[in-house]
XYZ file of C-alpha atoms in Angstrom:
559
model
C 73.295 93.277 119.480
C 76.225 94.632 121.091
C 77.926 90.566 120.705
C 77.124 91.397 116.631
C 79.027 94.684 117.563
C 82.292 92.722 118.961
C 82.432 90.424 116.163
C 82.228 92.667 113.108
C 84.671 95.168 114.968
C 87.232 92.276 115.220
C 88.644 92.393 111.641
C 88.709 95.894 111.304
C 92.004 97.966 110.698
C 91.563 100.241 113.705
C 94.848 100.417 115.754
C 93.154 98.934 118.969
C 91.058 96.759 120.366
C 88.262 98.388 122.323
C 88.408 95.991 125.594
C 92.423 96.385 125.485
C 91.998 100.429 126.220
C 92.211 101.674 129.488
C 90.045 104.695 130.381
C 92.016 107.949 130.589
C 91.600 109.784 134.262
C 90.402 112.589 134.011
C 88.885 112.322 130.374
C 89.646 115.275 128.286
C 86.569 117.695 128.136
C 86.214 120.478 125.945
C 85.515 124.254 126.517
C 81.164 123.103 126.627
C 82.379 120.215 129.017
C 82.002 117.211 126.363
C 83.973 114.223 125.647
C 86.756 115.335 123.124
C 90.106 113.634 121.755
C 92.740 113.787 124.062
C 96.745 115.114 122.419
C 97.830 111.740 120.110
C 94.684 109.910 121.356
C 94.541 106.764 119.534
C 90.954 106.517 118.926
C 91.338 109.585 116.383
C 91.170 108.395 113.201
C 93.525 111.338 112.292
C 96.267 109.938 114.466
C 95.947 106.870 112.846
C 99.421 105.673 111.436
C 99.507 106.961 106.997
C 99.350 103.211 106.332
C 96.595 102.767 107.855
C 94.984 105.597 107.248
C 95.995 105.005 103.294
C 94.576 101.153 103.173
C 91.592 102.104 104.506
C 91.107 105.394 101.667
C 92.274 102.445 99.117
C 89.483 99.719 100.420
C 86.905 102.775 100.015
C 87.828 104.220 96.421
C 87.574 100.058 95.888
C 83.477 100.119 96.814
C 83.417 103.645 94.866
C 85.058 101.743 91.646
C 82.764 98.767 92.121
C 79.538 101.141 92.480
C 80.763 102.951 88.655
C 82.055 99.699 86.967
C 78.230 98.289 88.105
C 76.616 101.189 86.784
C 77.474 100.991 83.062
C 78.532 97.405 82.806
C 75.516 96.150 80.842
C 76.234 98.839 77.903
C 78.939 96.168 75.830
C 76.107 93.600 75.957
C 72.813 95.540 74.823
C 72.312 92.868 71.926
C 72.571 90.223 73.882
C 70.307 91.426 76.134
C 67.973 93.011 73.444
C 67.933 89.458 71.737
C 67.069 87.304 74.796
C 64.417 89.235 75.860
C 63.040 90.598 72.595
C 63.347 94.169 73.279
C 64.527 97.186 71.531
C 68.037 98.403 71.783
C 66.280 101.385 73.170
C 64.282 99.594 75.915
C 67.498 97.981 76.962
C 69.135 101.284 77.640
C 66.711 101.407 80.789
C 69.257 99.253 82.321
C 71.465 102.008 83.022
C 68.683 104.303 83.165
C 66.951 102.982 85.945
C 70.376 102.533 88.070
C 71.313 106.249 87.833
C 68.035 107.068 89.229
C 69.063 104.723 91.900
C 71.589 106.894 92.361
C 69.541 109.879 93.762
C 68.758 108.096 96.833
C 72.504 108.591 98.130
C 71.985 112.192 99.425
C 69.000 111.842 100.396
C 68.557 108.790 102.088
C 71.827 107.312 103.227
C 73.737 110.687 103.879
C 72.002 111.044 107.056
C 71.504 108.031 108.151
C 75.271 107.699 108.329
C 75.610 111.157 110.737
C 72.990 109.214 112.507
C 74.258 105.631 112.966
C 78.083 105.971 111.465
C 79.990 105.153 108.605
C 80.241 101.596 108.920
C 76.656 99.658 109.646
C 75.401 102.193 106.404
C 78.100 100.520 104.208
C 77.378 97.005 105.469
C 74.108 96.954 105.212
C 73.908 98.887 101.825
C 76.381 97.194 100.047
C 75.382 93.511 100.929
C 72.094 94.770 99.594
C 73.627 95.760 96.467
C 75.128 92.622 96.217
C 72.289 90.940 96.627
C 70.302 92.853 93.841
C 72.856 92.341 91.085
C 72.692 88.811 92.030
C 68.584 89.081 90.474
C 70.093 91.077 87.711
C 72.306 87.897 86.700
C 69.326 85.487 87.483
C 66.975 87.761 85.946
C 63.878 85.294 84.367
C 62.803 88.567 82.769
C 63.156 91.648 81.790
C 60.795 93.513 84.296
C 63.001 91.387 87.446
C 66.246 92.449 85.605
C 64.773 96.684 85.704
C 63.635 96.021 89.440
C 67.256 94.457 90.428
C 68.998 97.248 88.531
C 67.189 100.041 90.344
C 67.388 98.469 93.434
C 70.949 97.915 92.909
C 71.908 101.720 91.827
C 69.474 102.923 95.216
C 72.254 100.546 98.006
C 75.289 101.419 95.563
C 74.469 104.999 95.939
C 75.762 105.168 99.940
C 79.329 104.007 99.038
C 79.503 106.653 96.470
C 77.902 109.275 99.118
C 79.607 108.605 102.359
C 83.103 107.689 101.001
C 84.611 110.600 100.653
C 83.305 111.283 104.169
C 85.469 108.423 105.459
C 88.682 110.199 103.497
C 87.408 113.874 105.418
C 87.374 112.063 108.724
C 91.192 110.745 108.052
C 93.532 112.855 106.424
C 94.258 116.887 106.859
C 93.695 119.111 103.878
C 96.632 118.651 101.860
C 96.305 114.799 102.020
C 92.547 114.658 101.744
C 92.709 117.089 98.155
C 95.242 114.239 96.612
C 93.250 110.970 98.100
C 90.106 112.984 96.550
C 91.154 113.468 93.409
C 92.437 109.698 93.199
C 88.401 109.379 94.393
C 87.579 111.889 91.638
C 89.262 109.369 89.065
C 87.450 106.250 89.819
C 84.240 107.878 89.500
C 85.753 108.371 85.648
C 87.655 105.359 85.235
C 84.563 102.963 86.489
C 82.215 103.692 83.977
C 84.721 103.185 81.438
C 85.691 100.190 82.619
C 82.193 98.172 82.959
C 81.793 98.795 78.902
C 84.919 97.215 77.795
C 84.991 94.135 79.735
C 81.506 93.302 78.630
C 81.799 94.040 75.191
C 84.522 90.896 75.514
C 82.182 88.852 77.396
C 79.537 89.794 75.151
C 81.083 87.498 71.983
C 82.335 85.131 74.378
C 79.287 84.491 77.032
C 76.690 86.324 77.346
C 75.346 89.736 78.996
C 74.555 87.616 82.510
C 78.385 87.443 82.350
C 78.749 91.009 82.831
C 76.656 90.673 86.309
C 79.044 87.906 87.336
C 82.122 90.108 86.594
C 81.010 92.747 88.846
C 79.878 90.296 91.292
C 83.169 89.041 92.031
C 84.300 92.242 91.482
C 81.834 93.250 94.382
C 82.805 90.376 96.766
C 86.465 91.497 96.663
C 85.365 95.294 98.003
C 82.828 93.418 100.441
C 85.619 91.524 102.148
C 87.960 94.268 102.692
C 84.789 96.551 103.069
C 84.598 94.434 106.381
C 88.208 95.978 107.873
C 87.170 99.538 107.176
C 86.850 101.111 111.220
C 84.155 103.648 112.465
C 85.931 106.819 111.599
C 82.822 109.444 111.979
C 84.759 111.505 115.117
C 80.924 112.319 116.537
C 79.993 108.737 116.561
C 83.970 107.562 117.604
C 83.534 109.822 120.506
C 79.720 109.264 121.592
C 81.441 105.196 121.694
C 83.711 106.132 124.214
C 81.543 108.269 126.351
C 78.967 105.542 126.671
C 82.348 103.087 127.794
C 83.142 106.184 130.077
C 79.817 105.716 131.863
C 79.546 101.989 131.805
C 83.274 102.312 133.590
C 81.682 104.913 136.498
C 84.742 106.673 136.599
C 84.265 109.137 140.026
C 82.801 112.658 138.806
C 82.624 111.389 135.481
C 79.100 109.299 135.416
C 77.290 112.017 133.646
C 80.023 112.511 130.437
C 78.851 113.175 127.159
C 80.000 113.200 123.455
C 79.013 116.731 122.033
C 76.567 114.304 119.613
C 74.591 113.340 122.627
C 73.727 116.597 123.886
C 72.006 117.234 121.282
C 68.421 117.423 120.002
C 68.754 115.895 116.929
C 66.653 113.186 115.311
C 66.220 110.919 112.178
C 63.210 112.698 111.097
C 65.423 116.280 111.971
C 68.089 115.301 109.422
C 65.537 113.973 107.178
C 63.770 117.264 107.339
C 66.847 118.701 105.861
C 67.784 116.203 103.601
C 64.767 116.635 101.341
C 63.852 120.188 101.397
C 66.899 122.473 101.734
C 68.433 120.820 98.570
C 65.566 121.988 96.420
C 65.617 125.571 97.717
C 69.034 126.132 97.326
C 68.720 124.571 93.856
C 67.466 127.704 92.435
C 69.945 129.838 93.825
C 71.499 130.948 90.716
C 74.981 129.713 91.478
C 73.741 126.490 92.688
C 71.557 126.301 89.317
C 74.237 126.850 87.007
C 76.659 124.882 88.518
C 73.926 121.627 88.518
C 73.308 122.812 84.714
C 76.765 122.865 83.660
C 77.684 119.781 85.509
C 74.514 117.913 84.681
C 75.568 118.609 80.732
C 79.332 116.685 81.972
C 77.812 113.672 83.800
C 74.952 113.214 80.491
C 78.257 113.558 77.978
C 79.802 110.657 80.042
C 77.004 108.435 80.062
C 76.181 109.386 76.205
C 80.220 108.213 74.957
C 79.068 104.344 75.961
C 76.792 104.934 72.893
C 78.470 107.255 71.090
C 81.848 104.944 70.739
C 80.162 101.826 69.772
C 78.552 104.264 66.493
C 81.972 105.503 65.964
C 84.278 102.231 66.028
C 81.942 99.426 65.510
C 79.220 100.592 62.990
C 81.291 103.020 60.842
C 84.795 101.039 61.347
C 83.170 97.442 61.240
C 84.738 96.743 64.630
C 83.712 94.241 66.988
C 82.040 94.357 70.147
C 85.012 93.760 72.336
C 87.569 95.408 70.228
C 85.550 98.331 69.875
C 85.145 99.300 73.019
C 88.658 99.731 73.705
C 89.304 103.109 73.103
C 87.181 103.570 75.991
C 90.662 102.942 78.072
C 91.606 106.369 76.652
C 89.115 107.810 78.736
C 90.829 105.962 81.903
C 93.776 107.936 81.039
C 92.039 111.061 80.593
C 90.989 110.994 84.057
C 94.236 109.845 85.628
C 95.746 113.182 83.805
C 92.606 114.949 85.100
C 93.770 113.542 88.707
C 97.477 114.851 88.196
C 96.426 118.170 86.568
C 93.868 118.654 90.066
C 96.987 117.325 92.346
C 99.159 120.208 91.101
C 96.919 122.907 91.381
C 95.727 121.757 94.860
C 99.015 123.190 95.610
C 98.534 126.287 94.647
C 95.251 126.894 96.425
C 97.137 125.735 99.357
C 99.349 128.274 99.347
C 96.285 130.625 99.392
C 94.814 129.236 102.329
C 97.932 129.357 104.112
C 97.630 132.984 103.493
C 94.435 133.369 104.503
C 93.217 135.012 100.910
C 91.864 132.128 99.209
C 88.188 133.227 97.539
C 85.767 130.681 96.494
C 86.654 132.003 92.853
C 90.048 130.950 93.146
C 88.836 127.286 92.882
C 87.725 127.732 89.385
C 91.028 128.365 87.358
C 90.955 124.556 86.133
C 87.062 124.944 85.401
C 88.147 127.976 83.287
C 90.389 125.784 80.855
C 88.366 122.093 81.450
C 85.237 124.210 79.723
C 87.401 125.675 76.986
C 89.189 121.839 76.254
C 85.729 120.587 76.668
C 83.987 122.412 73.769
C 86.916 122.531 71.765
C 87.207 118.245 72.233
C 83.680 117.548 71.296
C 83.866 119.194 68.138
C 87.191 117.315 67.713
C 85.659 113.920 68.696
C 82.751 114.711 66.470
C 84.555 115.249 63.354
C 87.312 112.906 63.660
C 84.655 110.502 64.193
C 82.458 111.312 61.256
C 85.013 110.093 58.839
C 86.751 106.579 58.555
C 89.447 107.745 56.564
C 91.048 109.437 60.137
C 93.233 106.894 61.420
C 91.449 105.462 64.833
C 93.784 107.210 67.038
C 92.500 110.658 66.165
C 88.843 110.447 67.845
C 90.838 107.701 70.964
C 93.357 111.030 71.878
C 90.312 113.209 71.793
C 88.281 111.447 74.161
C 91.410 110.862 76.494
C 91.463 115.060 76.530
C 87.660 115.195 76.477
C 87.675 113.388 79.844
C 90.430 115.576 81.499
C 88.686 118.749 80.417
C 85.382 116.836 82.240
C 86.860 115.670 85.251
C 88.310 119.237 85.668
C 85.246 120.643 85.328
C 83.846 118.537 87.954
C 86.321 118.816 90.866
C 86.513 122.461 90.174
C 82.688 123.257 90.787
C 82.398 120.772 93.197
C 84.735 122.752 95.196
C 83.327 125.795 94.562
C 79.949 124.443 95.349
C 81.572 123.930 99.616
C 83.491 126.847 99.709
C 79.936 129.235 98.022
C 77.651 127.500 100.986
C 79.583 126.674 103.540
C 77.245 125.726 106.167
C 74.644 124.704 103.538
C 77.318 122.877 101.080
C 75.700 119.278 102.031
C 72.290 120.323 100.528
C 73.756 122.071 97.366
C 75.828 118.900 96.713
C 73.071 117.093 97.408
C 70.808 118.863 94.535
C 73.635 118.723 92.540
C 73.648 115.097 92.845
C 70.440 114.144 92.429
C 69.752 116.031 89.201
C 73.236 115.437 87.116
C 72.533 111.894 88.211
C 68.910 112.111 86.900
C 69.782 114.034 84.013
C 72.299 111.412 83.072
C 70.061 108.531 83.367
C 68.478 109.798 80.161
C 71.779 109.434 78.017
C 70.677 105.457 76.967
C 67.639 106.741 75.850
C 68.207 109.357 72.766
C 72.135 109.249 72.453
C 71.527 106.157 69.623
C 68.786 107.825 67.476
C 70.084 111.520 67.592
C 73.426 110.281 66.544
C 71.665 108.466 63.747
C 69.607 111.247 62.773
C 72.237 113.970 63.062
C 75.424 111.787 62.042
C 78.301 111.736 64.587
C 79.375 115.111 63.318
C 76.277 116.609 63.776
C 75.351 115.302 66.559
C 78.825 115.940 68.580
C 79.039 119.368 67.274
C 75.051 119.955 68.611
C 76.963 118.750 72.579
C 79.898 121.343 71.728
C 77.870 124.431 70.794
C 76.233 123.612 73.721
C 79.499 123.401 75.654
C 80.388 126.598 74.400
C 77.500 128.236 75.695
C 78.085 126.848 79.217
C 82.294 127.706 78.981
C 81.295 131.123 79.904
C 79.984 130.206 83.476
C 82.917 130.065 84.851
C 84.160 132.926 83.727
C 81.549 135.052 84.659
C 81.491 133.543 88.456
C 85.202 134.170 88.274
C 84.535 138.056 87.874
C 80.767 138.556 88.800
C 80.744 135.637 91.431
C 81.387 137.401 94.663
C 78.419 139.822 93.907
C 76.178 137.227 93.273
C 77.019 135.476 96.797
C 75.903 139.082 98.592
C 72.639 138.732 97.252
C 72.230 134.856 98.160
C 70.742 134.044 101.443
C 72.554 130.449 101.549
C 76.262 132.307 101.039
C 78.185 133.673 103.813
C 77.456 137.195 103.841
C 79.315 139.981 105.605
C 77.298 142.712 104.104
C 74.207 141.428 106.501
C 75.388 140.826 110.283
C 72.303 139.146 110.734
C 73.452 136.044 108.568
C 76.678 136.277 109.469
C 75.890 136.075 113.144
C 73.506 133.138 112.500
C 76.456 131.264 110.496
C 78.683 131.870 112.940
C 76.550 130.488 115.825
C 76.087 127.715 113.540
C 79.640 126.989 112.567
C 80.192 126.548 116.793
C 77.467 124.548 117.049
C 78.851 122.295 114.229
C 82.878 122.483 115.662
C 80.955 121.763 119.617
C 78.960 118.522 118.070
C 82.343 117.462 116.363
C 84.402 117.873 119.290
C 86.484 120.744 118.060
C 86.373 124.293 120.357
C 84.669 127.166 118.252
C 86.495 129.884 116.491
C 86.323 133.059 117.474
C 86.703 134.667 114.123
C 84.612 134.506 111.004
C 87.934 134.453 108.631
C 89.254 131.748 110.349
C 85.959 129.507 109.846
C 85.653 130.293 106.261
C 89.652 129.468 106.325
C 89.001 126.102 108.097
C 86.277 124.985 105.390
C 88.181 125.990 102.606
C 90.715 123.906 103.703
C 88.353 120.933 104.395
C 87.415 121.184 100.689
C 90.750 121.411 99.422
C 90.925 120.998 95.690
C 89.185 117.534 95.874
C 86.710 118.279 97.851
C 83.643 115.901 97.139
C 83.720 114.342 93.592
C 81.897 111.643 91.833
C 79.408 113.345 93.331
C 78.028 111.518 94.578
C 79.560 112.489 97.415
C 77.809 114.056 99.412
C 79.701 114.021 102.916
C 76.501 114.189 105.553
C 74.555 116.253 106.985
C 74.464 117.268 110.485
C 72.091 118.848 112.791
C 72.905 121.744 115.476
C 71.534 121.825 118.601
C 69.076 124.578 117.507
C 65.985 122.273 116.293
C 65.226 125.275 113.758
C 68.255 125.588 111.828
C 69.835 122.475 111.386
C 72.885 122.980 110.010
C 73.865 120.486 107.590
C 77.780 120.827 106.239
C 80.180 118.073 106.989
């Protein structure tokens, strides 16, 4: 095993090779007498030179782009696929269904296994399994194999999409993390959009197994440079070099530990976690809304891969490749969503230099997203209704559509981390699961309410809706910080009790990461606000980890 360990660590882009280091003497210890980073140490991924630390944040938004493109890459070849296997359109929709609820299984399953085991062996072995699965989907002898390769596929693809922006938290400091994040943010956008227009063009040229090819190769691109991408979990980087520490017997130093060793934590600990806490903090009512309001974004996105086809290939007589290009306007849409989340990360970083920055303060941009996003369905809707509006009219709204979306996203996303703190993992882990399982139903109705209703009807149904849901924000922006006093999961100064047990939890947490506690409660609810600057996890599915505290009772599980 540890020979396997020497030869996939040789390509990697860490700045060292492990057998070239020599053993400081005396190791630095911290204030609980572990193992911790030494000033400028190079095995800290944060002291890692920016072009490193940049190619590998580029060679992990590349398995996040693969994991989106694969998701709604059969959409521009439904015929195809409808016709070979004589099923309905409808039936064929399950294609994406089926990978969505893949999807679920990030947060729950692979989140912890990488706090467990690392970054790295969870995105070798997951992605090589997702390759591996899409490779049935393109061989598929029938339709049943091509539903089990497709699930299968979305369950692996799920840990790139959970523990990547991990890998950008263990690298870069606040202000560099919110811009890589929202970059991260994009590709979860730009992805989806991608997959439909590509095989739409394949789909009058080849045919739909085509579309599994493309993201094949597409796949084996992100595998190779997946291979360079170091261990950068700090726990697990330290816990490497303790056992090295040992092995070396360095004289009053045979006993050293990583803070992760001295631990009592366990697979079946995290997994404890991992699937309960979620669903309680589900139903705490900021949790809830934000998973409702969110869950309406993701189902929008998935619905437009059905919605556009209706609007520029049945009612404009386009074809299948040409008429999924407007989807590109939804590529740009997110890239302004991207710059419009850079700029304001500013701003909140100015708060937080200041030390006044509330978790309300991260949902300015939510505040206008959910105004542009009711106010660009009914635009989409209407422009689309009627052929006589030149084509561009319904393409600009769904490039502003997506930027009100994306906003939308990032901003409660953020909010989500800075609400829970200690418990964020598990409330973006809820929120994961059931956006991603509320969007696997978009294949299903999108086609036959849009028939039934006509696009205008049917898009202005999605922006009443919106409308109704633009007011959440508002209301947490004014009401918010009385709703977290009466949550058990939120920081709470009106009840020393909770604070007291958040605090001894957010030492425990800084002790297993190698970090000395903070004496003051400000300062730790500082420190996490910075760690979700702006960014903080998108695509959601993203959640970062979950850890466990050396208290076997209250696990704490925020990355």
């Amino acid at each position: 095993m540890s020979n396997i360990a020497r030869i996939l660590s040789r390509p990697t882009a860490k700045p060292y090779r492990t057998h070239d280091l020599r053993l400081e003497d005396p190791p630095t210890l911290n204030d609980d007498g572990h193992l911790d980073f030494s000033p400028g140490d190079i095995e800290n991924p944060m002291n890692w030179s920016i072009a490193r630390r940049s190619y590998i944040t580029v060679c992990s938004v590349l398995l996040v782009t693969t994991a989106t493109f694969a998701s709604s890459s059969p959409s521009g070849c439904f015929r195809s696929i409808s016709q070979e296997f004589d099923v309905s359109l409808e039936v064929t929709g399950l294609t994406i269904t089926v990978f969505l609820l893949g999807y679920c299984a990030g947060p729950l399953i692979f989140a912890p296994l990488s706090e467990f085991y690392g970054r790295r062996y969870v995105f070798y072995v997951s992605f090589f399994c997702f390759l591996a699965f899409t490779l049935l989907c393109a061989f598929a002898p029938d339709f049943g194999a091509l539903l089990v390769g497709r699930f299968l596929a979305g369950t692996f693809v799920s840990a790139p999409l959970t523990n990547a922006p991990g890998v950008l938290a263990d690298l870069l400091g606040p202000v560099a993390r919110s811009n890589a994040l929202a970059a991260f943010s994009c590709m979860v956008w730009v992805g989806p959009a991608l997959g439909p227009v590509i095989s739409g063009f394949l789909e009058m040229t080849k045919d739909w197994r085509w579309s599994f090819y493309v993201t094949l190769w597409l796949g084996g691109v992100a595998a190779v440079l997946m291979l360079t991408i170091p261990e950068t979990y700090a726990p697990i980087v330290l816990k490497n070099k303790a056992q090295r520490i040992r092995r070396a017997r360095l004289p009053g130093f045979e006993n050293v530990k990583a803070p992760i060793e001295d631990t009592d934590r366990s697979l079946v600990g995290l997994y404890k976690v991992a699937l309960t806490r979620p669903w309680v903090i589900l139903f705490d009512p900021i949790s809830f809304l934000c998973a409702l309001y969110m869950s309406v974004v993701y189902l929008l996105l998935y619905m437009l891969f059905s919605i556009y086809p209706i609007i520029f290939q049945e009612k404009r007589g386009w074809n299948a490749g040409v008429g999924e290009l407007p989807l590109l306007g939804t590529v740009v849409g997110a890239m302004l969503g991207a710059v419009v989340v850079v700029v304001d990360s500013r701003r909140q970083q100015r708060l937080i230099d200041t030390g006044v920055l509330e978790p309300e303060d991260r949902l300015f941009i939510a505040m206008g997203g959910g105004i542009a996003f009711a106010a660009c369905n009914f635009w989409l809707a209407w422009a689309g209704e009627y052929t006589s509006v030149h084509w561009i009219v319904p393409t600009l709204a769904g490039v502003f559509l997506t930027t009100a979306m994306m906003l939308i996203f990032v901003s409660y996303l953020s909010y989500l981390v800075d609400t829970y703190l200690l418990y964020a993992a598990s409330a973006l882990a809820a929120n994961t699961v059931v956006r991603s399982a509320v969007a696997s139903a978009a294949p299903l109705f999108t086609n036959q309410m849009f028939t039934a209703l006509g696009v205008g009807g049917g898009g202005s149904l999605v922006g009443g809706v919106a409308c109704l849901l633009a007011i959440i924000p508002f209301c947490f922006y004014w009401w918010g910080k009385q709703i977290r006093t009466r949550s058990r999961f939120a920081p709470n100064p009106q009840r020393p009790s909770v604070q007291d047990e958040e605090k001894q939890g957010t030492e425990a947490l800084g002790r297993q990461a190698g970090l000395r506690p903070r004496s003051d409660g400000h300062e730790a609810r500082r420190s996490a606000s910075a760690a979700a600057d702006t960014g903080s996890t998108s695509g959601g599915e993203s959640q970062t980890g979950l850890t466990s505290a050396a208290d076997g009772k209250k696990e704490d599980d925020m990355h």
